[in-house]
Coordinates of C-alpha atoms in Angstrom, one line a residue:
M1 CA 121.6 81.9 101.4
I2 CA 118.6 82.5 103.2
T3 CA 115.3 80.8 101.8
P4 CA 112.3 82.9 102.4
V5 CA 109.3 80.7 103.8
L6 CA 105.9 83.0 101.9
L7 CA 103.0 82.1 104.2
A8 CA 99.7 83.0 101.3
G9 CA 97.2 80.9 102.2
G10 CA 94.5 82.7 104.8
S11 CA 90.2 83.4 104.4
G12 CA 90.4 86.4 103.8
T13 CA 88.1 87.9 106.2
R14 CA 89.0 90.9 107.4
L15 CA 89.4 93.4 104.6
W16 CA 85.8 92.0 102.7
P17 CA 84.4 92.9 100.4
L18 CA 87.9 93.3 99.3
S19 CA 89.4 89.8 100.6
R20 CA 87.6 87.2 100.4
R21 CA 87.7 83.3 100.6
S22 CA 88.3 82.9 96.7
Y23 CA 90.9 85.4 96.4
P24 CA 92.4 87.5 99.8
K25 CA 94.2 90.2 100.8
Q26 CA 98.0 89.5 99.9
F27 CA 97.1 89.3 96.1
A28 CA 95.4 92.6 95.8
E29 CA 96.6 95.7 95.1
L30 CA 95.8 97.0 98.6
T31 CA 98.9 100.3 99.2
G32 CA 100.4 100.6 95.9
P33 CA 100.6 99.3 92.3
V34 CA 102.1 95.8 92.8
T35 CA 100.0 92.8 94.9
L36 CA 101.1 92.4 99.0
F37 CA 102.1 89.6 97.4
Q38 CA 104.3 90.7 95.2
A39 CA 105.5 93.3 97.5
T40 CA 106.9 90.3 99.9
A41 CA 108.8 88.8 97.0
E42 CA 110.4 91.9 96.3
R43 CA 111.4 92.4 100.0
L44 CA 113.4 89.6 100.5
S45 CA 114.9 89.3 96.5
G46 CA 118.3 89.6 95.5
A47 CA 121.4 88.8 97.7
G48 CA 121.6 87.0 100.1
F49 CA 118.6 85.1 99.2
A50 CA 117.7 82.1 97.7
P51 CA 114.2 82.1 95.6
P52 CA 111.2 81.9 97.8
L53 CA 109.5 79.0 98.2
V54 CA 105.6 79.5 98.5
L55 CA 103.3 77.8 100.5
T56 CA 99.2 78.3 99.5
Q57 CA 96.3 76.6 98.9
S58 CA 95.4 74.6 95.6
D59 CA 92.9 77.2 94.6
F60 CA 95.7 80.0 94.7
R61 CA 98.2 78.6 92.9
F62 CA 98.2 79.7 89.5
I63 CA 97.8 83.2 90.7
A64 CA 100.5 83.1 93.2
T65 CA 103.1 82.1 90.3
E66 CA 101.7 83.9 87.6
Q67 CA 102.0 87.0 90.1
L68 CA 105.8 86.5 90.9
A69 CA 106.5 85.5 87.0
A70 CA 104.7 89.7 87.2
V71 CA 107.5 90.7 89.1
G72 CA 110.6 88.5 87.5
I73 CA 110.8 86.2 90.3
D74 CA 111.0 83.0 89.9
P75 CA 110.2 81.0 93.3
G76 CA 112.0 77.8 94.1
A77 CA 109.1 75.8 95.2
V78 CA 105.7 76.1 95.4
M79 CA 104.1 73.4 98.3
L80 CA 100.2 73.5 98.3
E81 CA 98.3 73.2 102.1
P82 CA 95.3 70.4 101.8
E83 CA 92.9 73.0 104.1
G84 CA 94.5 75.8 106.6
R85 CA 96.2 74.0 109.6
N86 CA 97.5 77.5 110.2
T87 CA 100.8 78.3 110.6
A88 CA 102.5 75.6 113.1
P89 CA 102.1 73.2 110.3
A90 CA 103.1 75.3 106.9
I91 CA 106.5 76.2 108.8
L92 CA 107.1 73.1 109.4
A93 CA 106.0 71.1 105.8
A94 CA 108.3 74.0 104.7
A95 CA 111.6 73.0 107.2
L96 CA 111.0 69.3 106.2
L97 CA 111.6 70.5 102.3
L98 CA 114.1 73.2 103.5
R99 CA 116.3 70.3 105.3
R100 CA 115.6 67.6 102.6
E101 CA 116.6 69.9 99.6
A102 CA 120.0 71.8 101.6
G103 CA 120.6 70.7 105.0
E104 CA 120.3 71.7 108.4
E105 CA 121.7 74.4 108.6
A106 CA 119.7 76.1 105.8
L107 CA 118.0 79.5 106.9
M108 CA 114.2 80.4 106.3
L109 CA 112.5 83.4 107.1
V110 CA 109.0 83.2 107.2
A111 CA 107.0 86.0 106.2
P112 CA 103.4 86.5 105.5
S113 CA 102.8 87.7 102.1
D114 CA 99.9 89.9 103.5
H115 CA 101.8 92.5 105.7
V116 CA 103.2 95.8 104.9
I117 CA 106.7 97.0 105.3
A118 CA 107.5 100.9 104.8
D119 CA 111.6 99.9 105.4
A120 CA 112.5 97.0 103.6
Q121 CA 116.1 98.2 103.9
A122 CA 116.3 98.8 107.0
F123 CA 113.6 94.8 107.5
Q124 CA 116.9 93.9 105.7
E125 CA 119.3 94.9 108.1
A126 CA 117.2 93.9 110.6
I127 CA 117.5 90.8 108.9
A128 CA 121.8 90.1 109.2
G129 CA 121.6 91.9 112.1
A130 CA 119.6 88.2 113.7
E131 CA 121.4 85.9 110.8
L132 CA 123.6 85.1 113.5
A133 CA 121.6 84.0 116.2
A134 CA 119.9 82.1 114.1
R135 CA 123.1 80.7 112.5
G136 CA 124.1 79.6 116.6
G137 CA 120.7 77.2 116.3
R138 CA 118.1 80.2 117.8
L139 CA 114.5 80.7 116.7
V140 CA 114.5 84.3 116.0
T141 CA 111.1 86.8 116.1
F142 CA 111.0 89.9 115.0
G143 CA 109.5 92.4 117.1
I144 CA 108.1 95.4 115.7
T145 CA 108.8 98.9 117.8
P146 CA 105.6 100.1 118.5
D147 CA 104.2 103.3 117.6
R148 CA 100.5 103.9 119.2
A149 CA 98.7 101.4 122.0
E150 CA 97.4 99.1 119.4
T151 CA 95.1 96.2 120.8
G152 CA 94.8 94.2 117.3
Y153 CA 98.9 93.0 118.1
G154 CA 100.4 90.7 120.2
Y155 CA 103.3 91.7 122.9
L156 CA 106.6 90.3 123.2
E157 CA 108.3 91.0 125.7
P158 CA 112.7 91.2 125.2
S159 CA 115.4 90.9 128.0
Q160 CA 116.6 93.8 129.4
E161 CA 120.2 93.0 128.2
S162 CA 121.9 95.0 125.1
G163 CA 121.1 93.1 122.7
V164 CA 124.5 95.2 120.2
G165 CA 122.4 95.4 117.4
G166 CA 121.0 92.1 117.2
P167 CA 118.6 90.0 119.1
V168 CA 118.0 89.4 123.0
P169 CA 116.1 86.4 124.6
L170 CA 112.9 87.1 124.9
V171 CA 111.7 86.9 127.9
R172 CA 107.4 86.0 127.3
F173 CA 104.9 86.1 125.1
I174 CA 101.7 88.6 124.9
E175 CA 98.3 88.0 124.3
K176 CA 96.7 91.2 122.2
P177 CA 95.7 93.7 124.9
D178 CA 92.5 95.4 126.3
L179 CA 92.8 99.2 125.7
V180 CA 94.1 99.9 129.0
R181 CA 97.2 97.2 128.6
A182 CA 97.9 98.3 125.8
R183 CA 98.7 101.8 126.6
A184 CA 100.5 100.3 129.8
L185 CA 102.6 98.7 127.1
Y186 CA 103.1 101.0 125.4
E187 CA 103.9 103.5 127.3
S188 CA 106.8 101.5 129.7
G189 CA 108.3 101.5 126.3
D190 CA 109.7 98.3 127.2
Y191 CA 108.1 96.0 124.9
L192 CA 107.8 94.7 121.3
W193 CA 104.3 94.0 118.6
N194 CA 104.6 90.4 117.8
S195 CA 105.2 90.6 113.7
G196 CA 104.9 86.8 113.8
L197 CA 107.6 87.3 110.8
F198 CA 110.4 84.5 111.8
L199 CA 114.2 83.4 111.1
F200 CA 116.0 80.0 111.9
S201 CA 117.4 77.3 110.2
S202 CA 115.1 74.0 109.2
G203 CA 117.0 71.5 111.6
A204 CA 116.0 74.3 114.9
I205 CA 112.7 75.0 114.6
L206 CA 112.3 70.8 113.4
E207 CA 114.5 70.3 116.5
A208 CA 112.1 72.5 118.4
A209 CA 109.3 70.6 117.7
R210 CA 110.3 67.4 117.9
T211 CA 110.5 68.3 121.2
H212 CA 107.2 70.2 122.1
A213 CA 105.0 68.8 120.3
P214 CA 106.3 65.8 118.8
S215 CA 102.0 64.5 117.6
L216 CA 102.1 67.3 115.4
L217 CA 105.9 67.0 113.8
A218 CA 104.9 63.8 112.8
R219 CA 101.6 64.0 112.0
V220 CA 103.3 66.8 109.2
E221 CA 105.7 64.5 107.9
A222 CA 103.6 61.6 106.6
A223 CA 101.8 64.8 105.5
F224 CA 104.9 65.1 103.5
A225 CA 106.6 62.1 103.4
A226 CA 103.1 60.8 101.1
A227 CA 103.5 64.5 99.2
R228 CA 102.9 64.9 95.2
A229 CA 104.2 67.0 92.1
D230 CA 101.6 67.9 90.2
L231 CA 102.7 70.0 87.5
G232 CA 105.1 71.9 89.0
F233 CA 103.4 71.8 92.7
L234 CA 103.8 69.8 95.7
R235 CA 100.6 68.9 96.6
L236 CA 100.5 67.4 100.9
D237 CA 98.7 64.4 101.3
P238 CA 95.5 66.0 102.1
D239 CA 94.6 62.4 104.4
T240 CA 96.9 62.7 107.1
W241 CA 97.2 66.9 106.4
G242 CA 94.0 67.0 107.7
D243 CA 94.6 65.2 110.8
A244 CA 97.5 67.7 111.4
P245 CA 96.0 70.2 114.2
D246 CA 95.1 74.1 113.6
I247 CA 97.3 76.2 116.0
S248 CA 100.1 78.3 115.4
I249 CA 103.8 78.4 115.8
D250 CA 103.4 80.9 119.0
Y251 CA 101.3 78.1 121.0
A252 CA 103.0 75.1 119.1
I253 CA 106.0 75.3 119.5
M254 CA 107.5 79.2 120.2
E255 CA 106.1 80.1 124.0
R256 CA 107.6 77.0 125.0
A257 CA 111.0 76.5 123.0
G258 CA 113.4 78.4 125.8
C259 CA 115.9 78.8 122.7
V260 CA 113.7 82.2 121.3
S261 CA 115.3 85.2 120.3
V262 CA 114.0 88.6 119.7
M263 CA 115.3 90.7 116.8
P264 CA 114.3 94.5 117.6
V265 CA 113.1 95.9 114.3
Q266 CA 111.6 99.6 113.2
A267 CA 110.8 99.6 109.1
G268 CA 107.7 101.1 108.8
W269 CA 105.7 97.4 110.0
S270 CA 101.7 97.0 109.7
D271 CA 99.8 93.5 109.4
L272 CA 96.8 95.5 107.4
G273 CA 94.6 93.2 109.9
D274 CA 91.9 96.4 109.0
W275 CA 90.1 98.4 107.3
E276 CA 91.9 101.2 109.4
A277 CA 94.9 99.3 109.1
V278 CA 94.9 100.4 105.9
R279 CA 94.0 104.1 105.9
R280 CA 96.7 104.3 107.9
A281 CA 99.2 102.7 105.9
A282 CA 97.7 104.0 101.9
P283 CA 100.6 106.4 101.1
A284 CA 98.4 108.8 99.8
A285 CA 96.6 110.3 103.4
R286 CA 95.6 113.7 103.3
S287 CA 97.1 115.5 106.4
D288 CA 93.1 115.4 106.9
G289 CA 93.6 112.0 107.7
V290 CA 91.2 110.7 104.7
A291 CA 92.6 108.3 102.4
L292 CA 91.3 107.2 99.2
S293 CA 90.9 105.6 96.1
G294 CA 90.5 104.5 93.0
A295 CA 86.7 107.1 92.3
A296 CA 86.6 108.5 95.1
T297 CA 86.2 111.9 95.9
A298 CA 86.7 113.3 100.0
I299 CA 84.1 116.9 101.0
D300 CA 85.4 118.3 103.8
C301 CA 86.2 115.1 105.9
R302 CA 87.9 113.9 108.1
D303 CA 90.0 110.6 109.4
S304 CA 88.2 107.9 107.1
L305 CA 89.2 105.8 104.0
L306 CA 86.9 105.8 101.2
R307 CA 87.5 103.0 98.6
S308 CA 86.1 102.6 95.4
E309 CA 87.7 99.3 93.0
D310 CA 85.6 100.3 90.2
P311 CA 85.2 102.8 88.0
R312 CA 81.9 102.4 87.4
L313 CA 80.7 103.8 91.2
Q314 CA 81.9 106.8 91.7
M315 CA 82.0 107.1 95.8
V316 CA 81.7 110.7 97.0
G317 CA 81.6 111.3 101.1
I318 CA 80.4 114.3 102.3
G319 CA 81.1 115.5 106.3
L320 CA 82.3 112.2 106.6
E321 CA 84.3 111.8 109.5
D322 CA 86.2 108.2 111.5
V323 CA 84.2 106.1 108.1
I324 CA 85.2 103.5 106.7
A325 CA 84.1 103.0 103.3
V326 CA 84.3 100.7 100.8
A327 CA 82.5 99.5 97.2
M328 CA 83.3 96.7 94.8
P329 CA 81.0 96.2 92.1
D330 CA 78.5 93.3 94.3
A331 CA 79.3 95.2 97.5
V332 CA 79.9 98.1 100.0
L333 CA 80.6 98.3 103.6
V334 CA 80.5 101.4 105.2
A335 CA 81.5 101.4 109.2
H336 CA 82.5 103.3 112.0
R337 CA 86.2 103.0 111.6
S338 CA 87.2 101.8 115.6
R339 CA 85.1 98.6 114.5
A340 CA 87.0 97.7 111.9
Q341 CA 88.2 94.8 113.3
D342 CA 84.1 93.9 113.6
V343 CA 84.1 93.0 109.9
K344 CA 84.5 88.7 110.2
A345 CA 80.6 89.6 111.6
A346 CA 79.9 91.2 108.1
V347 CA 80.8 88.5 106.5
N348 CA 79.2 85.8 108.8
A349 CA 75.7 87.1 108.3
L350 CA 76.3 86.8 104.4
K351 CA 77.3 83.3 105.4
A352 CA 74.0 83.1 107.0
R353 CA 72.6 84.2 103.9
D354 CA 73.4 81.9 101.7
A355 CA 75.4 85.3 99.7
A356 CA 77.2 84.3 97.7
Q357 CA 79.5 88.3 98.5
A358 CA 80.5 86.4 101.8
T359 CA 83.2 84.6 100.3
D360 CA 83.6 84.8 96.3
F361 CA 84.8 87.2 94.4
P362 CA 82.9 88.9 91.6
R363 CA 86.5 88.3 89.3
D364 CA 87.0 83.9 89.2
H365 CA 90.6 84.0 88.4
R366 CA 91.7 80.6 86.0
P367 CA 95.4 80.1 85.1
W368 CA 94.2 80.9 81.7
G369 CA 93.0 84.0 82.5
G370 CA 89.8 84.5 84.0
F371 CA 86.0 86.1 84.1
E372 CA 83.4 87.5 86.0
S373 CA 79.5 87.4 85.1
L374 CA 77.4 90.9 84.1
V375 CA 73.9 90.0 84.2
T376 CA 72.8 86.7 86.1
G377 CA 68.9 86.0 85.3
D378 CA 65.8 82.8 85.5
R379 CA 67.8 80.4 83.0
F380 CA 70.4 82.6 82.1
Q381 CA 73.8 84.2 82.7
V382 CA 76.0 86.8 80.8
K383 CA 80.3 87.0 81.5
R384 CA 83.2 88.6 80.3
I385 CA 86.3 86.1 79.5
T386 CA 89.5 86.8 79.5
V387 CA 92.0 84.7 77.3
K388 CA 95.4 85.2 77.6
P389 CA 97.8 85.0 75.1
G390 CA 98.6 81.7 73.5
A391 CA 96.3 80.5 76.7
A392 CA 93.8 77.8 75.9
L393 CA 90.6 76.4 78.1
S394 CA 90.2 72.7 78.6
L395 CA 88.1 70.5 75.6
Q396 CA 85.3 70.1 77.6
S397 CA 81.4 69.8 77.7
H398 CA 78.1 70.9 79.7
H399 CA 74.9 68.6 80.6
H400 CA 72.8 71.8 81.0
R401 CA 74.3 74.6 79.1
A402 CA 74.4 76.0 76.0
E403 CA 77.1 78.3 75.2
H404 CA 77.1 81.6 72.4
W405 CA 80.3 83.1 72.2
I406 CA 81.0 87.1 71.1
V407 CA 85.0 88.0 70.7
V408 CA 85.2 91.4 71.3
Q409 CA 88.5 92.1 71.2
G410 CA 91.2 89.6 69.6
T411 CA 90.5 86.2 68.0
A412 CA 89.0 83.0 69.0
L413 CA 90.8 79.0 67.6
V414 CA 87.5 77.5 68.5
T415 CA 87.3 73.8 68.5
L416 CA 83.8 72.9 67.5
G417 CA 83.2 68.8 67.7
K418 CA 85.5 67.5 65.4
E419 CA 86.1 70.9 64.0
A420 CA 88.2 74.5 64.7
R421 CA 88.4 77.6 63.2
L422 CA 89.0 80.9 63.7
V423 CA 86.5 83.9 65.4
T424 CA 87.7 87.4 64.7
E425 CA 86.1 90.8 66.6
N426 CA 82.0 90.9 66.0
E427 CA 82.4 87.2 64.5
S428 CA 80.3 84.5 67.5
V429 CA 79.4 81.1 67.9
Y430 CA 76.9 78.4 69.5
I431 CA 77.8 75.9 71.9
P432 CA 75.2 74.0 71.8
I433 CA 74.2 71.2 75.4
G434 CA 76.2 68.4 75.3
E435 CA 78.8 69.8 72.0
T436 CA 82.8 69.4 72.7
H437 CA 84.5 72.4 72.9
R438 CA 87.5 73.9 73.8
L439 CA 88.8 77.9 73.6
E440 CA 92.4 79.2 72.5
N441 CA 93.6 82.6 72.4
P442 CA 96.0 81.8 69.4
G443 CA 97.5 85.7 69.4
M444 CA 99.7 88.0 71.4
M445 CA 97.4 90.1 72.9
P446 CA 93.9 89.4 75.3
M447 CA 91.8 88.2 73.9
V448 CA 88.6 88.7 74.9
L449 CA 84.4 88.0 74.4
I450 CA 81.0 87.8 75.9
E451 CA 79.3 85.0 76.6
V452 CA 75.8 83.9 77.4
Q453 CA 74.9 81.0 78.6
T454 CA 71.5 79.7 78.7
G455 CA 69.9 76.5 80.1
A456 CA 68.4 74.9 83.3
Y457 CA 71.7 74.8 85.1
L458 CA 74.2 77.4 85.0
G459 CA 76.2 76.3 88.0
E460 CA 80.9 76.0 87.0
D461 CA 80.4 72.1 88.4
D462 CA 78.0 71.3 85.5
I463 CA 81.4 70.3 84.2
I464 CA 83.7 67.6 82.2
R465 CA 86.7 67.4 80.7
Y466 CA 88.8 65.2 78.3
E467 CA 92.2 67.3 78.4
D468 CA 93.2 69.5 80.5
V469 CA 96.8 71.5 80.6
Y470 CA 96.7 72.4 83.7
M471 CA 95.4 69.2 85.2
R472 CA 92.3 70.6 87.4
A473 CA 89.4 68.8 89.0
V474 CA 85.6 69.7 87.9
G475 CA 85.2 73.6 89.7
E476 CA 88.6 74.6 89.4

């Protein structure tokens, strides 16, 4: 059995404003009815695959497990990184867990969870073709056959010996090239794109780390040894994890190891690294090169992406060419598609202005459901809160704000002080400052209410938790 290792961290800057630090792109429905994370898990499930091992950050732990449950996949383990340290520490932590659970020979397929692979069968065939080499101790990376000169990807140079349907030795990794060199690499036909997908045994990658990155391995081993269980998650130790260098698996190990092979793949792969990549991967892209999503209309446009993420916001483009336009309820991006990889500059500019839109998603996802802010003003805020069936918020109180709850869908079970009562549609309840309270949904359907907060301070950290089934810290 091959264990998929799904990397589901990420800073969420390259596809702003849809993807943000608080809700990165792997959890969004970018190209179809399921999220990128769900699609990755689905194509690496079934015969020959063990339950996936997920690596993510604490803020995303409930989102990840809920999205897997929604597509009928039960994860084998969910490991939480205290902070993002790039791919090398994450992969080594997964290898340590897999070795402990299944031994040195256990195969792990490392897959970023924010990529698109259009031909899942071709990819699974490539995995099968690489399996023998991986079982023999090789570190196998998957190289994508290029279909254009691309400056956004690194390249791989495979040896020219015949792999007879399997992987061949890797000569070298090549950094992301400029356009002139990218054209030369593409036109030669001898190079592959670096996909960031890997197959190897837990023992092989740990032995390579011991040889080429011993100090890195020691720090990851310390963080793993001090990891603690938290509900169904495994939290790596934050103190020792923070000492690990921020480094990719390519730099730390793969470029130094002498046992690396590359498996060529033609499977419609994209890392969706910018909005131009999303336009190319869009299943509904028209003959004029226009990709539409949501409430978007194009009139006499060419080679453009028009995307509205709010059904109340109708986007209309007229006479546009080579334009990327993405509208969210709280932010709009308009860019020339040749500048799609510069979106990070927009995020940095917003951070410099302390704009919440730089990092915060308009909808806040919580294990019990979520909320979105509708109106904010001086000393008040209005939110729409959705609570999943059977879910409950923590028993809590606030120092600085009072709350008014109006149920608009379903029935709420409200605890106020020592009393609990049902509040049905069109009924309301008042929560005074300092009063202990809890909100629950006892029904079989989602419960929706409007919350009006009033007070001198309305921050999410104004909360005292007395009981919480999710064992969260303040602000989670």
